[in-house]
XYZ file of C-alpha atoms in Angstrom:
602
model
C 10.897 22.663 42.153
C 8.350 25.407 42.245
C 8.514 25.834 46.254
C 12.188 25.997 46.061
C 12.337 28.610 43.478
C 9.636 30.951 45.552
C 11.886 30.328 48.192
C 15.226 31.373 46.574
C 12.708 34.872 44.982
C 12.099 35.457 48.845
C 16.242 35.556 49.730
C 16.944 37.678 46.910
C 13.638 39.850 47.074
C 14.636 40.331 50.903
C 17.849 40.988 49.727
C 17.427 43.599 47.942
C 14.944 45.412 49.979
C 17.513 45.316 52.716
C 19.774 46.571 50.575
C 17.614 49.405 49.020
C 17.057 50.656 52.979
C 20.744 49.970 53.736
C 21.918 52.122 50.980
C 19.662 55.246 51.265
C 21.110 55.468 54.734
C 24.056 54.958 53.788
C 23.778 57.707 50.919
C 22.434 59.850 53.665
C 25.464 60.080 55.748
C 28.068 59.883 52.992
C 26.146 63.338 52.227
C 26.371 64.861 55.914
C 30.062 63.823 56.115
C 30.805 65.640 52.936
C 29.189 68.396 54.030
C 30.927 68.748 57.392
C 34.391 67.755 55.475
C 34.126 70.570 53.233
C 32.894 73.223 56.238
C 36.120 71.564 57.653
C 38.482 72.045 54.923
C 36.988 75.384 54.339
C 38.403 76.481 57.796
C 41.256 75.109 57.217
C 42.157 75.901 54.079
C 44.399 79.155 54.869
C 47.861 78.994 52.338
C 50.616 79.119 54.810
C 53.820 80.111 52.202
C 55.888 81.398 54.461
C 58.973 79.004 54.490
C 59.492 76.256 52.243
C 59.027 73.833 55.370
C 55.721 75.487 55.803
C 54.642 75.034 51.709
C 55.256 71.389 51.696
C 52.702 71.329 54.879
C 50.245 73.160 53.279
C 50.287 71.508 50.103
C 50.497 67.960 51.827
C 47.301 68.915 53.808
C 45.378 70.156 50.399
C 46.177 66.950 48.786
C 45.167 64.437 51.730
C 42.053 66.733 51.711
C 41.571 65.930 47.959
C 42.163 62.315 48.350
C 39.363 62.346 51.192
C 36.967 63.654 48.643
C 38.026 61.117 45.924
C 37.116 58.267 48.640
C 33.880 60.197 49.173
C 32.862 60.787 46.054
C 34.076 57.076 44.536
C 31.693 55.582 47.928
C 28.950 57.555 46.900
C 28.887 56.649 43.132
C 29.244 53.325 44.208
C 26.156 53.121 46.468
C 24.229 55.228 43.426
C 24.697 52.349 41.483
C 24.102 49.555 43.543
C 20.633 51.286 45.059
C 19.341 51.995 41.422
C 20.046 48.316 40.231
C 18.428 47.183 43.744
C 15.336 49.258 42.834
C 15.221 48.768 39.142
C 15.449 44.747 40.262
C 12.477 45.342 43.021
C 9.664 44.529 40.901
C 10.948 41.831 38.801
C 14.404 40.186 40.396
C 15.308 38.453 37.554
C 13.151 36.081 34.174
C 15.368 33.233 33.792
C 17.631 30.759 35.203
C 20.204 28.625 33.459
C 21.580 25.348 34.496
C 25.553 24.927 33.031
C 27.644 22.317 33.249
C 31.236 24.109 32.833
C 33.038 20.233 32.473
C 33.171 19.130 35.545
C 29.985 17.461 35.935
C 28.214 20.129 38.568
C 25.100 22.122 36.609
C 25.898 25.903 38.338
C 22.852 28.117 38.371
C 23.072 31.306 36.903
C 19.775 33.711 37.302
C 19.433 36.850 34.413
C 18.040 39.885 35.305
C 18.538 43.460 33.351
C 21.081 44.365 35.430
C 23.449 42.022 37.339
C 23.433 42.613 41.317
C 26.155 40.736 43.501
C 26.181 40.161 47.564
C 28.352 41.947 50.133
C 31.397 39.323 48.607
C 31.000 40.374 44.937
C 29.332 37.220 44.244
C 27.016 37.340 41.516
C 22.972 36.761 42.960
C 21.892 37.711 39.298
C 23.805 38.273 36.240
C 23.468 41.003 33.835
C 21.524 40.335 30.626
C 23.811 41.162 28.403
C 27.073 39.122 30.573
C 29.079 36.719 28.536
C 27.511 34.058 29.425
C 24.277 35.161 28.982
C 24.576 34.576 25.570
C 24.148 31.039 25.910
C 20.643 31.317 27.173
C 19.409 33.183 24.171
C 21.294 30.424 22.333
C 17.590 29.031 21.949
C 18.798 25.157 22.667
C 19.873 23.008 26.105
C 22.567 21.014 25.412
C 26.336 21.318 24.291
C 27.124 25.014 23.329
C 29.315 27.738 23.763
C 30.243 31.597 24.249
C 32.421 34.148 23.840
C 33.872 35.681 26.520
C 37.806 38.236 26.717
C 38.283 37.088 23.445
C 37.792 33.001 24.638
C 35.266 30.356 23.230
C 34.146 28.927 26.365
C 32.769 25.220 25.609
C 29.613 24.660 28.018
C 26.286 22.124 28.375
C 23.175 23.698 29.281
C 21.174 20.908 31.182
C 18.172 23.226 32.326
C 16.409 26.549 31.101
C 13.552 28.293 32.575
C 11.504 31.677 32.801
C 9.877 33.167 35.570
C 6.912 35.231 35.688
C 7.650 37.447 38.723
C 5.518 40.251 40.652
C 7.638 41.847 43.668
C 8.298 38.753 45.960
C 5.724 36.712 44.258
C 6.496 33.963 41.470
C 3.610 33.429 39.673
C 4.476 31.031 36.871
C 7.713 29.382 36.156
C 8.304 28.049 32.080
C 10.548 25.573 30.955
C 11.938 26.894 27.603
C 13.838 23.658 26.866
C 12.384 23.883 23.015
C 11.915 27.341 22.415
C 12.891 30.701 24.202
C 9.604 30.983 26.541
C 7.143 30.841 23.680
C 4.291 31.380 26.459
C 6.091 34.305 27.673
C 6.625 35.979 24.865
C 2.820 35.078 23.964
C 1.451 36.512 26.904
C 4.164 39.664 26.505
C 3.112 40.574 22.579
C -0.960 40.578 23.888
C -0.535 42.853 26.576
C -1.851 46.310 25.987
C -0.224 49.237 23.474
C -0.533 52.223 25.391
C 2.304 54.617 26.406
C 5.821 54.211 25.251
C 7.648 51.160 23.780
C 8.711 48.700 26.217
C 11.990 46.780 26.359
C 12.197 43.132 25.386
C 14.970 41.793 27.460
C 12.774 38.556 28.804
C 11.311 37.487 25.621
C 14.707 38.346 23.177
C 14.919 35.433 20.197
C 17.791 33.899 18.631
C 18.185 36.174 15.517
C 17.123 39.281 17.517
C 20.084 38.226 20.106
C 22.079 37.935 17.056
C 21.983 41.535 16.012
C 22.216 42.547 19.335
C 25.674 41.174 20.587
C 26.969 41.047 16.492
C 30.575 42.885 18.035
C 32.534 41.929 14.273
C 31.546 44.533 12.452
C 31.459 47.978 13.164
C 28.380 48.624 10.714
C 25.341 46.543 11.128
C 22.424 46.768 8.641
C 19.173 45.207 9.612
C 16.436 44.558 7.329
C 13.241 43.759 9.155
C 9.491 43.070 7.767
C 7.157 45.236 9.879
C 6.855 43.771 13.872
C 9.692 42.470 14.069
C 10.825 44.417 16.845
C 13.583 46.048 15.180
C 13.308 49.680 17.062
C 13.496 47.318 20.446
C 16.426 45.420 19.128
C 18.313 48.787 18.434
C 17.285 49.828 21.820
C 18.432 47.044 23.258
C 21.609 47.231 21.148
C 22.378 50.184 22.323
C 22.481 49.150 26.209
C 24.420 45.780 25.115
C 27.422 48.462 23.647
C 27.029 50.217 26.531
C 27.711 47.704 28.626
C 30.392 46.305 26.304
C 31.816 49.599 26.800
C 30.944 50.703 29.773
C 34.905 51.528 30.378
C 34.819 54.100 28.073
C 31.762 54.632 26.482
C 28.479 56.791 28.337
C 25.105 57.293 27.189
C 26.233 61.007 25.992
C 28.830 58.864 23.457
C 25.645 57.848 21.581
C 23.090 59.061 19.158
C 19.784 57.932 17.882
C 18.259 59.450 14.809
C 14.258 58.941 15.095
C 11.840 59.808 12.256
C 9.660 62.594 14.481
C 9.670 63.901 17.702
C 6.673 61.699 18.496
C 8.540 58.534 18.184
C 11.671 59.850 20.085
C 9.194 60.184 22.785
C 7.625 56.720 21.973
C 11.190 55.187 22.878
C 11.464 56.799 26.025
C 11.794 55.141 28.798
C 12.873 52.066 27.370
C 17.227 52.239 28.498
C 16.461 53.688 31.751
C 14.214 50.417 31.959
C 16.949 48.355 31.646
C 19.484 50.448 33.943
C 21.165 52.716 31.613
C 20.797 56.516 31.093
C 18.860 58.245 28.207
C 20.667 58.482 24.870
C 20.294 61.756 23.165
C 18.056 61.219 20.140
C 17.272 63.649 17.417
C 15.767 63.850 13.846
C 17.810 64.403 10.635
C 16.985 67.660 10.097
C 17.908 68.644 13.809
C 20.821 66.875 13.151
C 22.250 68.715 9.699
C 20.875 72.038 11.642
C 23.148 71.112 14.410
C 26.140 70.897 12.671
C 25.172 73.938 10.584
C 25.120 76.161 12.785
C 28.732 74.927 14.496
C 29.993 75.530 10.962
C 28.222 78.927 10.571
C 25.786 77.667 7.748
C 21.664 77.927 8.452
C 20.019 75.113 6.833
C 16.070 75.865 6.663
C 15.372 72.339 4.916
C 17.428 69.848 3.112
C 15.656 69.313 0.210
C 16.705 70.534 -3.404
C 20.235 69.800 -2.572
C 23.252 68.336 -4.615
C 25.413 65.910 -2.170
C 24.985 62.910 -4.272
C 26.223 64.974 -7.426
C 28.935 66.994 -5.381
C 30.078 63.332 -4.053
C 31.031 62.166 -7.627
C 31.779 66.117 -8.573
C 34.865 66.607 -6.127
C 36.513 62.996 -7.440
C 37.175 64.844 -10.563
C 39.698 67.053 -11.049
C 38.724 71.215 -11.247
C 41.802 73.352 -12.820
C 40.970 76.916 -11.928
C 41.353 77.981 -8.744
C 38.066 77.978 -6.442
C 36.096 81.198 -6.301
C 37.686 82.568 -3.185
C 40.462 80.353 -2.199
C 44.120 81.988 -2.197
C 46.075 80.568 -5.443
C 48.787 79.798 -3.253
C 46.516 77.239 -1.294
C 45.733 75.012 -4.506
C 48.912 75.122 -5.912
C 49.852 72.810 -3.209
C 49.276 70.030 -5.627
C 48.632 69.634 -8.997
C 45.993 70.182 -11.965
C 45.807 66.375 -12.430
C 44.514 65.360 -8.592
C 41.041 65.051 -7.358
C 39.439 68.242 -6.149
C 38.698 66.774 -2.691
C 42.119 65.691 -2.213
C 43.472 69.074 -3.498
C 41.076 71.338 -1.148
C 41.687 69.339 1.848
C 45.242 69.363 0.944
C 44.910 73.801 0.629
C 43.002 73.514 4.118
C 46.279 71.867 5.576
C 48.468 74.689 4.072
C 46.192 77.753 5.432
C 45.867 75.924 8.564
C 49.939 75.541 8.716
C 50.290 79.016 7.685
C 48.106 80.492 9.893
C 45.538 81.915 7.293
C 42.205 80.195 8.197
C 39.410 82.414 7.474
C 38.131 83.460 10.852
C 34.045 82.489 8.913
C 34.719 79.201 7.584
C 31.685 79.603 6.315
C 32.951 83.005 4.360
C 36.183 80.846 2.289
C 34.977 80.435 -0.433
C 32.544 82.341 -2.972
C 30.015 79.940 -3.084
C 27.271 81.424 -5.965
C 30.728 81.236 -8.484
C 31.653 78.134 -6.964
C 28.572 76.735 -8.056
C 29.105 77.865 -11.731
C 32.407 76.525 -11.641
C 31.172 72.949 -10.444
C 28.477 73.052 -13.206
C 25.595 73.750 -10.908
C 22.917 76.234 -11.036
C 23.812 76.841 -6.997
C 25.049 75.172 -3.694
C 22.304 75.084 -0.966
C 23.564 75.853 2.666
C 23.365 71.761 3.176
C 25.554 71.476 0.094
C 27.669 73.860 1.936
C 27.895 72.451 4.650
C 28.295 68.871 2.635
C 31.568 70.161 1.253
C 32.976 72.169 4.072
C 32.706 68.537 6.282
C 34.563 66.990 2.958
C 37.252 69.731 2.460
C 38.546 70.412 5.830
C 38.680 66.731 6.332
C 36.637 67.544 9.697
C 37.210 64.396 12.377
C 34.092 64.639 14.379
C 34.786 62.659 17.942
C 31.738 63.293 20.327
C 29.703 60.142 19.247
C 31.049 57.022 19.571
C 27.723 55.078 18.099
C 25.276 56.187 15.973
C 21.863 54.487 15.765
C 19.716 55.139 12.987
C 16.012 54.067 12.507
C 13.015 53.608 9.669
C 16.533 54.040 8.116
C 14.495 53.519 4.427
C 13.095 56.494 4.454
C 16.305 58.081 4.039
C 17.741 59.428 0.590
C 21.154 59.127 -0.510
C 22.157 62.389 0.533
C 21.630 61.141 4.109
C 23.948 58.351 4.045
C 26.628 60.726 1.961
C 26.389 63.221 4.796
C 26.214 60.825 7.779
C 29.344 58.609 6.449
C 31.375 62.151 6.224
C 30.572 63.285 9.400
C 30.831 59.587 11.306
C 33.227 58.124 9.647
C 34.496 57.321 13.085
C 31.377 56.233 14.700
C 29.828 52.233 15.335
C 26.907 52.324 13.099
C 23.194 50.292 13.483
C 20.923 51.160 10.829
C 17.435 49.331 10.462
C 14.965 49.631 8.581
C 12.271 48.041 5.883
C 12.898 48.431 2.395
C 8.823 47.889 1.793
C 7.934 50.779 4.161
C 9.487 54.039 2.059
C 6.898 56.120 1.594
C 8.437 58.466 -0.431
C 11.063 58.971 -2.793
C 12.823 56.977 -4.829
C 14.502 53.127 -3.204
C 18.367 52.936 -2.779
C 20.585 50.375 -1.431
C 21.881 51.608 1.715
C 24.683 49.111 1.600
C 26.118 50.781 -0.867
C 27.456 53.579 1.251
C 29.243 51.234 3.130
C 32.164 49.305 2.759
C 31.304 45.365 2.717
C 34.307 44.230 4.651
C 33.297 46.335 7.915
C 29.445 45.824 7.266
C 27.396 42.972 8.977
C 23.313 42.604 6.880
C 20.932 40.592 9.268
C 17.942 40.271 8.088
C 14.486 40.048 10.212
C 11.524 37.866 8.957
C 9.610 36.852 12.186
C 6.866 39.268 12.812
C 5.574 39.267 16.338
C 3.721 42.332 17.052
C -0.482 41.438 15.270
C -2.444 38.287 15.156
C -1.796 35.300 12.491
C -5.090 36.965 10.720
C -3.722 40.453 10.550
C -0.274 40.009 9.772
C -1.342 37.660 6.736
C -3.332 40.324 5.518
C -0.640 43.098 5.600
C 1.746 40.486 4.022
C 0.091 40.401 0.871
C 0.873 44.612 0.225
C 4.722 43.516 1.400
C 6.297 42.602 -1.914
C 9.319 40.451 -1.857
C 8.616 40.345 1.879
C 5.235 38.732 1.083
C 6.042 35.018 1.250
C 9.353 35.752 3.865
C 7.161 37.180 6.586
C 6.219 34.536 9.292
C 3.314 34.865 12.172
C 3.804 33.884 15.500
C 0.544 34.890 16.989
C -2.411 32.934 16.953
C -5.188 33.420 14.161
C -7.374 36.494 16.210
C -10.488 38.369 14.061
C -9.827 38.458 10.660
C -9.669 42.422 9.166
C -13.087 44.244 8.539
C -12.946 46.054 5.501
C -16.117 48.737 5.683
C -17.439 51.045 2.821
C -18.980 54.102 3.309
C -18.552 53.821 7.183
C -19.058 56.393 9.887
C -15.887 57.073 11.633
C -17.731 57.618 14.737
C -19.338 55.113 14.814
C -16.905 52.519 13.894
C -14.739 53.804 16.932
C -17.891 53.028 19.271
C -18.170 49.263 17.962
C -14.910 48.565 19.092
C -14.035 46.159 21.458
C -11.462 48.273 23.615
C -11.188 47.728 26.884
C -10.014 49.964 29.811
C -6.027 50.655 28.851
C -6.460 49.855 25.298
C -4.788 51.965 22.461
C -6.770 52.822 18.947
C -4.623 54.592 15.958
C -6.616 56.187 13.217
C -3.918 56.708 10.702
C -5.152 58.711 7.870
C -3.297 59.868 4.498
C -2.411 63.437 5.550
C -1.995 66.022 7.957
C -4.889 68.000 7.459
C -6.909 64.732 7.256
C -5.919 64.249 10.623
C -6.301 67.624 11.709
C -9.734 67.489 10.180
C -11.028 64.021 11.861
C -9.639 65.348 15.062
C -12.039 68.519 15.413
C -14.700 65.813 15.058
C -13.368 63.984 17.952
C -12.810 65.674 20.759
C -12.122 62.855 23.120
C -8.927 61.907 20.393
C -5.497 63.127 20.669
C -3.296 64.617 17.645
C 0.002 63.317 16.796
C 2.071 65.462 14.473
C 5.604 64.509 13.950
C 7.514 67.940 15.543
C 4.920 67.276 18.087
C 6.019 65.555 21.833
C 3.031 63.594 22.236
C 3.143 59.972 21.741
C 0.561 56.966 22.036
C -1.930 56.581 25.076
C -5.173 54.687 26.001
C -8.228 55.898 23.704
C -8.238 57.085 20.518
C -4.794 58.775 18.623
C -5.086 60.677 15.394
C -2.176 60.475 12.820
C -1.157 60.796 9.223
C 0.387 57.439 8.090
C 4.041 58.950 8.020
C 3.518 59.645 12.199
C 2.402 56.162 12.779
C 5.810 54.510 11.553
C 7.322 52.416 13.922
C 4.155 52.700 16.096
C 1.619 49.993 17.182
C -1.720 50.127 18.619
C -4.161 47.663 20.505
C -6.571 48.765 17.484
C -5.965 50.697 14.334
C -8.872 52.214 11.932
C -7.344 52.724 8.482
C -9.427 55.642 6.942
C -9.476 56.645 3.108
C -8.450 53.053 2.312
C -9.197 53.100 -1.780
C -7.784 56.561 -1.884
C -5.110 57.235 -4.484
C -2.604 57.442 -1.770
C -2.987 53.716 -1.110
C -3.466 52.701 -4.615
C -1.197 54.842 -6.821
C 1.957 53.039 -8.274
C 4.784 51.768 -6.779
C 4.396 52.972 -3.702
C 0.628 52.438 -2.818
C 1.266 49.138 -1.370
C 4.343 49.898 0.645
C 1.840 52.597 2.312
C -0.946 49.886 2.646
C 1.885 47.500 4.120
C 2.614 49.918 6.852
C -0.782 51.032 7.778
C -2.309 47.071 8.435
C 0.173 46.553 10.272
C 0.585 48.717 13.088
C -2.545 47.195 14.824
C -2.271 44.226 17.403
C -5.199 43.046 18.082
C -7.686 44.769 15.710
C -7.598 46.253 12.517
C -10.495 47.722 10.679
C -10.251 49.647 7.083
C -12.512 52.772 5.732
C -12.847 52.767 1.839
């Protein structure tokens, strides 16, 4: 079985190097002919007007010269794609294979890469991860099954499943997974080292990951997930699975990501042009709100002190007097006894029919005796903004999916602002109720209506040893008896008083490659242990460095969402890990970013 499989890598390796050669040439000359064809058309493209004979010439030679460019240009996009899936497959062809038995008897082979690649006849060599069918691989079970495909339930029998472990045109190990999804795979995945950027997931996915992934019902999904879970790689992933869902209408520009920092944006990198698919823009809240303040007119230095969740339930109730600044004849387009939201977006209609929109939006109305009218001491520019997105009713159509992470950290004003300004959008939020930090805990569901909404929930945690995640799971709360280990037991977690920093870092077994994350309570903490170490790098959160080999230097809020080989916990008894309620939610997130190691400083 083995020999046959290392043959069938060799035909499709050979394949695609072929192919890789083929279509570079090929790319090669599509680029010299549309070179000469425009020096060609240039010459030629004199406007001969002179009789009507003569214009139906000249415009029948401008349009056959417009069609040859179409051809061109449709050849060459074509042979773009098909060389960077050929490349993007070179190293690793495809990780499984699946055996199906459609009803008639005859198991079909079906081989999954990340992207799908077919032959000269459009017949498919390896099928795309996130294909129909694929589904019924990540099914985690041989036997009878199904999966959905145009709307169909398509009955099928799995007789065989396997992983590969491939290098180039070598296969070095092949895994039956008839009882779980390649549980050595994914073993010898989650103890490989964590250095660099996040890395995608697409060989090792598991059933309730998969879940979340293809969940298509719902427009909002909300995904609670204790800490290693994987839930930034399953919103990663998510994101290329819509994109290929929707890869008739939707592109990479259609969708957002909102990261904590700039330090975990670049974390992420990398990860969707791993699996074929351009990079997403992603941005932070605050980069966000500026955004959109400054299309509206309105500069927002910060977003704290505001008043959305007040102005929310404010502009339900009805106001009598006109608004400071709005024409009289606006609002007395309804009447004293309706909702001021519904009557200022109904006055925006009327200036907007009339032709009397302020040319400053941001100039309508008199906001410091607005404020006094609503009851509050003032309205910050976000407030502004808040209630200029609410009163012109403003339809926001540039992102078609918005993908929100460590979505607990978040305050209610967030999900106030975000469900006015996306109203339109797909939405995947996830997050971990027991890692806020700060601020008081909402229910995010809440802003959400339950009849679009989809709540998966996360309790696997795959990322540190069976020794280090039971130790973090005792800080986690409700999560404490819900979180489940899959690693093995590993060193149990040092805890050290009165230790040297220095020399802590020196006892530790790193090897070459190996990541260490000293997470400490602060900024200047950080700052401060990093003058000491000169061999360390800094990670601030507006800064664009992320994690690398050695030793990384971090205040606890930076190291959200990241993991490390080894992580050094310093200040460990301080009041910021002991103070009430939120001392253990900090505690819960700092044990468990390390892997392999994890060693705390009282």
């Amino acid at each position: 079985m083995a020999q046959s499989e290392a043959h069938h890598l060799q035909e499709i390796y050979q394949r695609l190097t072929t192919d890789s050669q083929r279509l570079t040439q090929q790319l090669a000359e599509l680029t010299a002919t549309a070179r000469a064809m425009k020096q060609q058309l240039n010459g030629e493209g004199h406007l001969d007007l002179g009789t009507f004979s003569d214009q139906l010439e000249t415009f029948a030679s401008i349009e056959a010269g417009n069609r040859q460019i179409d051809a061109l240009n449709a050849r060459h996009d074509t042979a773009v794609t098909r060389l960077t899936h050929a490349q993007l497959l070179l190293p690793q062809a495809y990780f499984a294979k699946l055996q199906l038995d459609f009803g008639d008897g005859d198991a079909e082979a079906l081989y999954l890469g990340k992207v799908g690649y077919t032959d000269e006849n459009t017949n498919d060599l390896i099928y795309d991860w996130r294909a129909p069918v694929a589904d019924a691989y990540y099914a985690n079970r041989t036997g009878a099954t199904s999966y959905q495909a145009n709307g169909r339930t398509i009955p099928v029998t799995v007789t065989q499943r396997q992983q590969f472990i491939i290098d180039h045109d070598q296969l070095q190990q092949v895994i039956d997974t008839n009882a779980a999804i390649g549980d050595p795979l994914l073993l010898d995945v989650l103890a490989s080292n964590r250095s660099g950027g996040l890395q995608e997931i697409t060989a090792t996915i598991q059933q309730e990951q998969n879940a979340i992934i293809r969940e298509s019902r719902q427009p909002i999904v909300l995904v609670d997930g204790v800490a290693g879970s994987g839930k930034t790689s399953v919103l990663l992933q998510r994101v290329a699975y819509q994109l290929y869902r929707h890869r008739d209408s939707w592109t990479p520009e259609d969708i957002l990501i909102l990261t904590p920092n700039v330090a975990f944006s670049r974390y992420i990198r990398g990860v969707l042009p791993a699996l074929g698919e351009a990079e997403p823009l992603s941005t932070t809240y605050l980069h966000l709100v500026q955004s959109w303040g400054r299309r509206f007119g309105v500069t927002i230095p910060t977003t704290d002190g505001n008043h959305l969740a007040e102005l929310a339930k404010i502009i339900q109730d009805p106001l009598v007097q006109t608004p400071a600044g709005l024409a009289p004849a606006a609002y007395a387009q309804s009447n004293d006894r309706t909702a001021l939201l519904s009557r200022m977006q109904r006055a925006w209609r009327w200036l907007q029919a009339v032709d009397r929109v302020p040319e400053d939006i941001n100039q309508w109305l008199d906001w410091p005796a607005f404020a006094q009218e609503l009851g509050l001491a003032e309205l910050t520019p976000y407030d502004q903004l808040y209630l200029l997105l609410r009163f012109t009713n403003f339809q926001q159509t540039t992102t078609a999916a918005l993908f929100v992470d460590e979505a607990q950290d978040y305050a209610a004003d967030t999900w106030l602002f975000l469900t006015a300004l996306y109203h339109n959008a797909d939405l995947t939020i996830v997050g971990d109720h027991r890692q806020r930090l700060t601020g008081q805990a909402i229910t995010i569901a809440d802003y959400f209506d339950p009849a679009q909404t989809a709540v998966r929930h996360l309790t696997t945690s795959y990322r540190a040893t069976g020794e280090i995640t039971r130790f973090f799971a005792q800080f986690a709360g409700d999560w404490r008896t819900t979180i489940q280990a899959v690693q093995t037991a590993g060193t149990a977690p040092q805890v050290l008083e009165n230790a040297d920093l220095k020399d802590v870092l020196a006892d530790l077994p790193v090897t070459t490659g190996q990541s260490i994350g000293v997470l400490t309570p602060s900024p200047q903490r950080a700052t401060e242990l990093a003058a000491q170490l000169p061999a360390a790098q800094l990670l601030t959160g507006e800064g664009t460095r992320t994690v690398r080999p050695g030793i990384n230097i971090m205040p606890l809020t930076v190291a959200k969402g990241l993991e490390f080989d080894f992580t050094v916990v310093t200040d460990w008894t301080a009041g910021f890990y002991t103070d009430d309620p939120l001392g253990d939610n900090r505690r819960y997130v700092a044990a468990s970013r390390g892997t392999k190691g994890l060693i705390l400083i009282k």
